[in-house]
Tab-separated table of C-alpha atoms in Angstrom:
chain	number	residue	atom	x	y	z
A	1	UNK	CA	50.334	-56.453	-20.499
A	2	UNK	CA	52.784	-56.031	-18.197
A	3	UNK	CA	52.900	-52.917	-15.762
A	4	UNK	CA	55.395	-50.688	-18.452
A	5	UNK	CA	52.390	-50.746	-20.498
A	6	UNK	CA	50.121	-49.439	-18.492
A	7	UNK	CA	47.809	-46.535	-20.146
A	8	UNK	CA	45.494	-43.908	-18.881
A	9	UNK	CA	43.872	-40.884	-20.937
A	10	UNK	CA	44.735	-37.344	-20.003
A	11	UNK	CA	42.172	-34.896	-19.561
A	12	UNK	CA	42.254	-33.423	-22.671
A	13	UNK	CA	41.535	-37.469	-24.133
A	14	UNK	CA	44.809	-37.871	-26.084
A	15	UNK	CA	46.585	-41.501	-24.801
A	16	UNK	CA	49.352	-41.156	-22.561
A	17	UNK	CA	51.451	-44.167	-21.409
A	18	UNK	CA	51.665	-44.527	-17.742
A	19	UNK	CA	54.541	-46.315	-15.956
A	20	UNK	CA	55.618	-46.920	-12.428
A	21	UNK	CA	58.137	-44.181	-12.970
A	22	UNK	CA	55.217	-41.464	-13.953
A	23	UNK	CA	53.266	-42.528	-10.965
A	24	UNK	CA	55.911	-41.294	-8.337
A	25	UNK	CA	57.837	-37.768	-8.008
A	26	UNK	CA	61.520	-39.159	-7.226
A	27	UNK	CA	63.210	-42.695	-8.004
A	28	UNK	CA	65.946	-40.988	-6.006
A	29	UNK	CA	66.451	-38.548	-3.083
A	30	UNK	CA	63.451	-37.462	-1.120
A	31	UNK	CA	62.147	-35.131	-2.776
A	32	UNK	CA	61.851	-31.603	-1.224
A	33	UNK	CA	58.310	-31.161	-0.774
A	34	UNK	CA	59.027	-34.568	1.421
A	35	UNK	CA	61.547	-33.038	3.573
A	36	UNK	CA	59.568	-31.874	7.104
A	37	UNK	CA	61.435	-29.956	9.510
A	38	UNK	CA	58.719	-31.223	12.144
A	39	UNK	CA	56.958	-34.220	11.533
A	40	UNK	CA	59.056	-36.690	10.215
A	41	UNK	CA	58.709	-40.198	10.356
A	42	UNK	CA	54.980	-40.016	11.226
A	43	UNK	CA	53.026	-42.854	10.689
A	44	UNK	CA	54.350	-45.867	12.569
A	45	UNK	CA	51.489	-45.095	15.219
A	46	UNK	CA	49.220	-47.826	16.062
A	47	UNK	CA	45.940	-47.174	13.732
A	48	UNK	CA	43.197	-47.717	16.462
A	49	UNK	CA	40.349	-49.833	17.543
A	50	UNK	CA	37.989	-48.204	15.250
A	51	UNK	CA	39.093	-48.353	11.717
A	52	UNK	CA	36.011	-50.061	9.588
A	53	UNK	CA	37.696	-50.361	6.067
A	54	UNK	CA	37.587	-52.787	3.462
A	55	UNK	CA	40.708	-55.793	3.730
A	56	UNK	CA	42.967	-56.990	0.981
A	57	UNK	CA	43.186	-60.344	0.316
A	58	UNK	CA	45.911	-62.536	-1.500
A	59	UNK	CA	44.320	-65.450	-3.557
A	60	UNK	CA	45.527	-69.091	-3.129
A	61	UNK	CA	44.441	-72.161	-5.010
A	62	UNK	CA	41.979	-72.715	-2.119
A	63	UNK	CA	40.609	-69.850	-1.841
A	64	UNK	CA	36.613	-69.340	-2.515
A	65	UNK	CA	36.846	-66.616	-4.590
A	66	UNK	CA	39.009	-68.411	-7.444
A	67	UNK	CA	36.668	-72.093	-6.846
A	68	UNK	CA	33.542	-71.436	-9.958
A	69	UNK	CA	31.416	-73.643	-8.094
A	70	UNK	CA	31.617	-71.373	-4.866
A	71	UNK	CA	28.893	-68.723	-4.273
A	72	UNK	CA	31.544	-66.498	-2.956
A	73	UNK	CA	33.393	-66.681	-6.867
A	74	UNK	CA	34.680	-63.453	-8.440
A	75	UNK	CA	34.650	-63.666	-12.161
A	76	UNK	CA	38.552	-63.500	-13.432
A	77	UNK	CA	40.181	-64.098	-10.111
A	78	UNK	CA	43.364	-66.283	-10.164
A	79	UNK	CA	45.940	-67.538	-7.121
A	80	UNK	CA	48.016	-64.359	-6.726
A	81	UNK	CA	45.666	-62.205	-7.568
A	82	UNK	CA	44.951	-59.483	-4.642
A	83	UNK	CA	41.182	-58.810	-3.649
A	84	UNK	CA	39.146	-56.171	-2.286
A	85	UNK	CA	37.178	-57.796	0.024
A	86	UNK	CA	34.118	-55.441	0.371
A	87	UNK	CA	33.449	-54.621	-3.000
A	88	UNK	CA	35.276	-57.596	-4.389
A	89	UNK	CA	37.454	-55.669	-7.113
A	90	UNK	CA	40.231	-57.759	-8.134
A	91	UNK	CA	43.432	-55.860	-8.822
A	92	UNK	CA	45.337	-58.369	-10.469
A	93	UNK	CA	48.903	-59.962	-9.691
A	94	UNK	CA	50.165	-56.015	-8.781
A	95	UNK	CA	48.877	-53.672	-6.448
A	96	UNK	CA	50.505	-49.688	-6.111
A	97	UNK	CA	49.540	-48.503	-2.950
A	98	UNK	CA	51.295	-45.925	-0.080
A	99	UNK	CA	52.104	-47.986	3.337
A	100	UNK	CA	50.062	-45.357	5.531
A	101	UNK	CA	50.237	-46.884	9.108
A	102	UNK	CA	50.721	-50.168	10.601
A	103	UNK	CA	49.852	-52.256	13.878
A	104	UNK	CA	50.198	-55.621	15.136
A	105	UNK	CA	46.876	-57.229	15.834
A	106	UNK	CA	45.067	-61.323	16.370
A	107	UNK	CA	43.080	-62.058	13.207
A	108	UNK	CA	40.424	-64.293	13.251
A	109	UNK	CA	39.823	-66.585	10.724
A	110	UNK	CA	37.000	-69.487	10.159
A	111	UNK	CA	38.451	-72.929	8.935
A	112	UNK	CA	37.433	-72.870	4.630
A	113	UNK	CA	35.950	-76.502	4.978
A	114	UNK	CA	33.469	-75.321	7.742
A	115	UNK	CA	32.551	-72.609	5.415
A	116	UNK	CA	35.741	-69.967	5.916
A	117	UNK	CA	35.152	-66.323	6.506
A	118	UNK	CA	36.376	-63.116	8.158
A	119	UNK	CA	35.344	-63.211	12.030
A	120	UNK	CA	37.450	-60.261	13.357
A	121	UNK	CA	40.566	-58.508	14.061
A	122	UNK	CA	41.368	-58.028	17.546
A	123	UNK	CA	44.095	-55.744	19.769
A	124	UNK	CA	45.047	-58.408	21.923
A	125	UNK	CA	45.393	-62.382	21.959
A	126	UNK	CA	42.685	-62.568	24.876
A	127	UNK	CA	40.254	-61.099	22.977
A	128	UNK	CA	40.926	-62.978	20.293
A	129	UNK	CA	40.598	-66.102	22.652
A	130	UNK	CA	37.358	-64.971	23.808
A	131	UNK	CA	35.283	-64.602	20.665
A	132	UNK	CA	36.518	-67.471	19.372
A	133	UNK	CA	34.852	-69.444	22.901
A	134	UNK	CA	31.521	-67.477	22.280
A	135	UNK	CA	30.838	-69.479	18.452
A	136	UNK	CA	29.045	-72.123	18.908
A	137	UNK	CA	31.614	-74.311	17.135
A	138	UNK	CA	35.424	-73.017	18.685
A	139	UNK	CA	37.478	-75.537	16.867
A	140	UNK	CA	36.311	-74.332	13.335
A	141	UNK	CA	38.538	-70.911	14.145
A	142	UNK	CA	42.207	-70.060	13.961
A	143	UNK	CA	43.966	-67.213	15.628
A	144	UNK	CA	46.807	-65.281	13.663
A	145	UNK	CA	49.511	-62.963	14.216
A	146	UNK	CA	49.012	-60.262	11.848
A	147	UNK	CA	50.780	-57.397	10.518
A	148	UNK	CA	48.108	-54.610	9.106
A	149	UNK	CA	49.489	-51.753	6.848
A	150	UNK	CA	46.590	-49.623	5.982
A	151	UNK	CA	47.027	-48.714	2.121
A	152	UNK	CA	45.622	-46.512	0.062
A	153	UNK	CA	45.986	-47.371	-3.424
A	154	UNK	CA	47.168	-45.920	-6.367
A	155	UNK	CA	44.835	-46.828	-9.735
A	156	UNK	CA	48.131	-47.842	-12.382
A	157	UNK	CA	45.504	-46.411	-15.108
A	158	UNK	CA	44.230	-43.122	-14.848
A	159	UNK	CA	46.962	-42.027	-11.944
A	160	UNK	CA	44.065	-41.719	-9.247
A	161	UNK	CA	45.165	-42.162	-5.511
A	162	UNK	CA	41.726	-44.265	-4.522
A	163	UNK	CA	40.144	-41.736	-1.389
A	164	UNK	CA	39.556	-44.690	1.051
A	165	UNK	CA	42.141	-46.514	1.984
A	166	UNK	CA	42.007	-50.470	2.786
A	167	UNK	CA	44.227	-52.987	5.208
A	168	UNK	CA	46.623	-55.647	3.265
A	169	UNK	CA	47.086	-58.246	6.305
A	170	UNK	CA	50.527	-60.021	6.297
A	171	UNK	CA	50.344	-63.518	8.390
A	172	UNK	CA	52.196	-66.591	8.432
A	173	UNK	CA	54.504	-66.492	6.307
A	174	UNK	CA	53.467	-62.833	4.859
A	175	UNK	CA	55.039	-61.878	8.198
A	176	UNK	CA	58.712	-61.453	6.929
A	177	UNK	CA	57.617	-59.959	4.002
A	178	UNK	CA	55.823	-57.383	6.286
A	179	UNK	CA	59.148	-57.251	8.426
A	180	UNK	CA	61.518	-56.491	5.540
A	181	UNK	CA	58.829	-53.681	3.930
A	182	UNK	CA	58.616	-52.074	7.657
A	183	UNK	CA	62.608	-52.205	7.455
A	184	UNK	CA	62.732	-51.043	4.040
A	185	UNK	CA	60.283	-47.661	4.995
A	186	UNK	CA	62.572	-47.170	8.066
A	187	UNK	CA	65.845	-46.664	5.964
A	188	UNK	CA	64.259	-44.526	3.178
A	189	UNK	CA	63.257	-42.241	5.783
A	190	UNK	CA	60.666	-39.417	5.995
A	191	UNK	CA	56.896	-40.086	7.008
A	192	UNK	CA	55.586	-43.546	6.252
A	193	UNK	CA	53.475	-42.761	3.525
A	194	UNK	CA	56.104	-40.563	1.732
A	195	UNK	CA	56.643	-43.305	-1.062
A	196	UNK	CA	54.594	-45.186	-3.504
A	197	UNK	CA	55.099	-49.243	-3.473
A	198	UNK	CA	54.515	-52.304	-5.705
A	199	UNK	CA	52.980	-55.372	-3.709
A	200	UNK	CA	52.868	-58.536	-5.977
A	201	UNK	CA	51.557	-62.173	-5.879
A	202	UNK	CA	54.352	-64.373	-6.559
A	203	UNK	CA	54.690	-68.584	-5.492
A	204	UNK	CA	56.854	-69.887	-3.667
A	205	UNK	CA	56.835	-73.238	-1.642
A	206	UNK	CA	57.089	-74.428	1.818
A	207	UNK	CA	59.782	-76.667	3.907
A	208	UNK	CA	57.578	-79.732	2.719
A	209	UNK	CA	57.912	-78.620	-1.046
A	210	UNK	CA	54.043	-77.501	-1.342
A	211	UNK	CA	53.549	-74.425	-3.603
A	212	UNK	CA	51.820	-71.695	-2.237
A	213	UNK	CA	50.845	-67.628	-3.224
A	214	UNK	CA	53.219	-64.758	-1.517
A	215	UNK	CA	53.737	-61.162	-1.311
A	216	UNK	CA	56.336	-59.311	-2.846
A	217	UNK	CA	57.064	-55.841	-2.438
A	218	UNK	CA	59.316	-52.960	-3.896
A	219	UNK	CA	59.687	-49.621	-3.792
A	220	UNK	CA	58.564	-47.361	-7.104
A	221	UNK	CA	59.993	-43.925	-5.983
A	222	UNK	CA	58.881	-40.774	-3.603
A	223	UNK	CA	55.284	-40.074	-4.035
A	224	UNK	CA	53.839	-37.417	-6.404
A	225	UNK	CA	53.097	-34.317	-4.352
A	226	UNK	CA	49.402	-34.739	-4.784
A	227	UNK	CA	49.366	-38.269	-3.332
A	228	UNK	CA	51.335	-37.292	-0.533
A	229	UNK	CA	48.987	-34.359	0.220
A	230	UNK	CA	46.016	-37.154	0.084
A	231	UNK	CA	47.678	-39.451	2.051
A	232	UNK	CA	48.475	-37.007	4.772
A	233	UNK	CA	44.987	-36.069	4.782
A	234	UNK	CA	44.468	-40.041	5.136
A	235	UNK	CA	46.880	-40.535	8.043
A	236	UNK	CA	45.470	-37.664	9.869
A	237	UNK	CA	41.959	-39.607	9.812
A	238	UNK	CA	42.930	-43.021	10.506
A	239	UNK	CA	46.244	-42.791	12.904
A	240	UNK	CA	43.153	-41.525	15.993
């Protein structure tokens, strides 16, 4: 099923088809209940040091989550494939979601064959340095440059906007991809989380010819007025 086939039940439980173009208010112009006369272009603040939310993660072949014989294995998850990582729901190759905020921040990571793993996300380089030298083993950790767009995301099946948001890193090479969607939310214009977007797992390969899981993303249209009330709400909470 691809994501023109998508299907949700109304409330009164007759079928009605969903589509990317149902999901948003505008394909077009922003819309007028977009158009601030103070206000505008909010959310390109830094989010803060405090935000405790769940992460998305992209699946590669390596990853644990997609290896059977790996205690950290989530039934139906393939490379592409996007991740919560708290609550480990997998939402599949596509991913709807409203770019709330955004900050640069030093990501660190544990190496997968000493046992991988999240260990932190930090505002600075030194800091990132300096829990790294407090583990026990330092050379089992990498430091990354990371993009962070906090996202709330849109459920393709029943319409819902989920209520807590999560943070989609973009690293390595995610990091143009993160560029170009920053870019592309610049020249739409109005607030940051004034449109609804479609983040997908594609492959692509390396200079050395080695296949490999990466984001895509593209715009759906202005977000339905609901959603944009929500995520206002949202970016009011977690821009402090």
């Amino acid at each position: 099923m691809n994501h023109e086939e998508y299907k949700t039940m109304s409330k009164s439980s007759a079928a009605v088809a969903v589509t990317p173009s149902s999901l948003v208010a505008s394909t077009d112009a922003l819309p007028a209940h977009l158009k601030l006369v103070e206000g505008a272009g909010r959310g390109n603040e830094n989010v803060g040091n405090n935000v405790q939310i769940p992460r998305i993660k992209l699946l590669q072949k390596m990853s644990n989550e997609v290896d059977k014989h790996h205690a950290a294995f989530v039934e139906g998850c393939e490379p592409g494939h996007m991740v919560n990582t708290l609550t480990n729901h997998n939402y599949g190759n596509d991913l709807y979601c409203i770019s709330l905020t955004f900050k640069t921040e030093f990501v660190v990571w544990r190496h997968l064959e000493a046992g991988g793993g999240y260990g932190g996300a930090f505002t600075s380089i030194a800091d990132a340095e300096a829990y790294v030298n407090q583990q026990d083993k330092p050379s089992e950790y990498d430091i990354n440059e990371t993009h962070a767009h906090v996202i709330p995301i849109k459920n393709p099946e029943t319409g819902e906007l989920e209520r807590a948001p999560a943070i989609m890193d973009f690293a390595s090479s995610k990091l143009r991809v993160s560029k170009a969607w920053n870019s592309q939310l610049a020249m739409k214009g109005g607030d940051r989380f004034a449109g609804l977007w479609k983040v997908s797992g594609v492959s692509t390969e390396n200079k050395m010819g080695k296949a490999f899981m990466n984001c895509e993303v593209s715009f759906v249209g202005w977000a339905q007025e609901a959603d944009y009330k929500a995520a206002e709400g949202l970016y009011e909470q977690y821009s402090n």
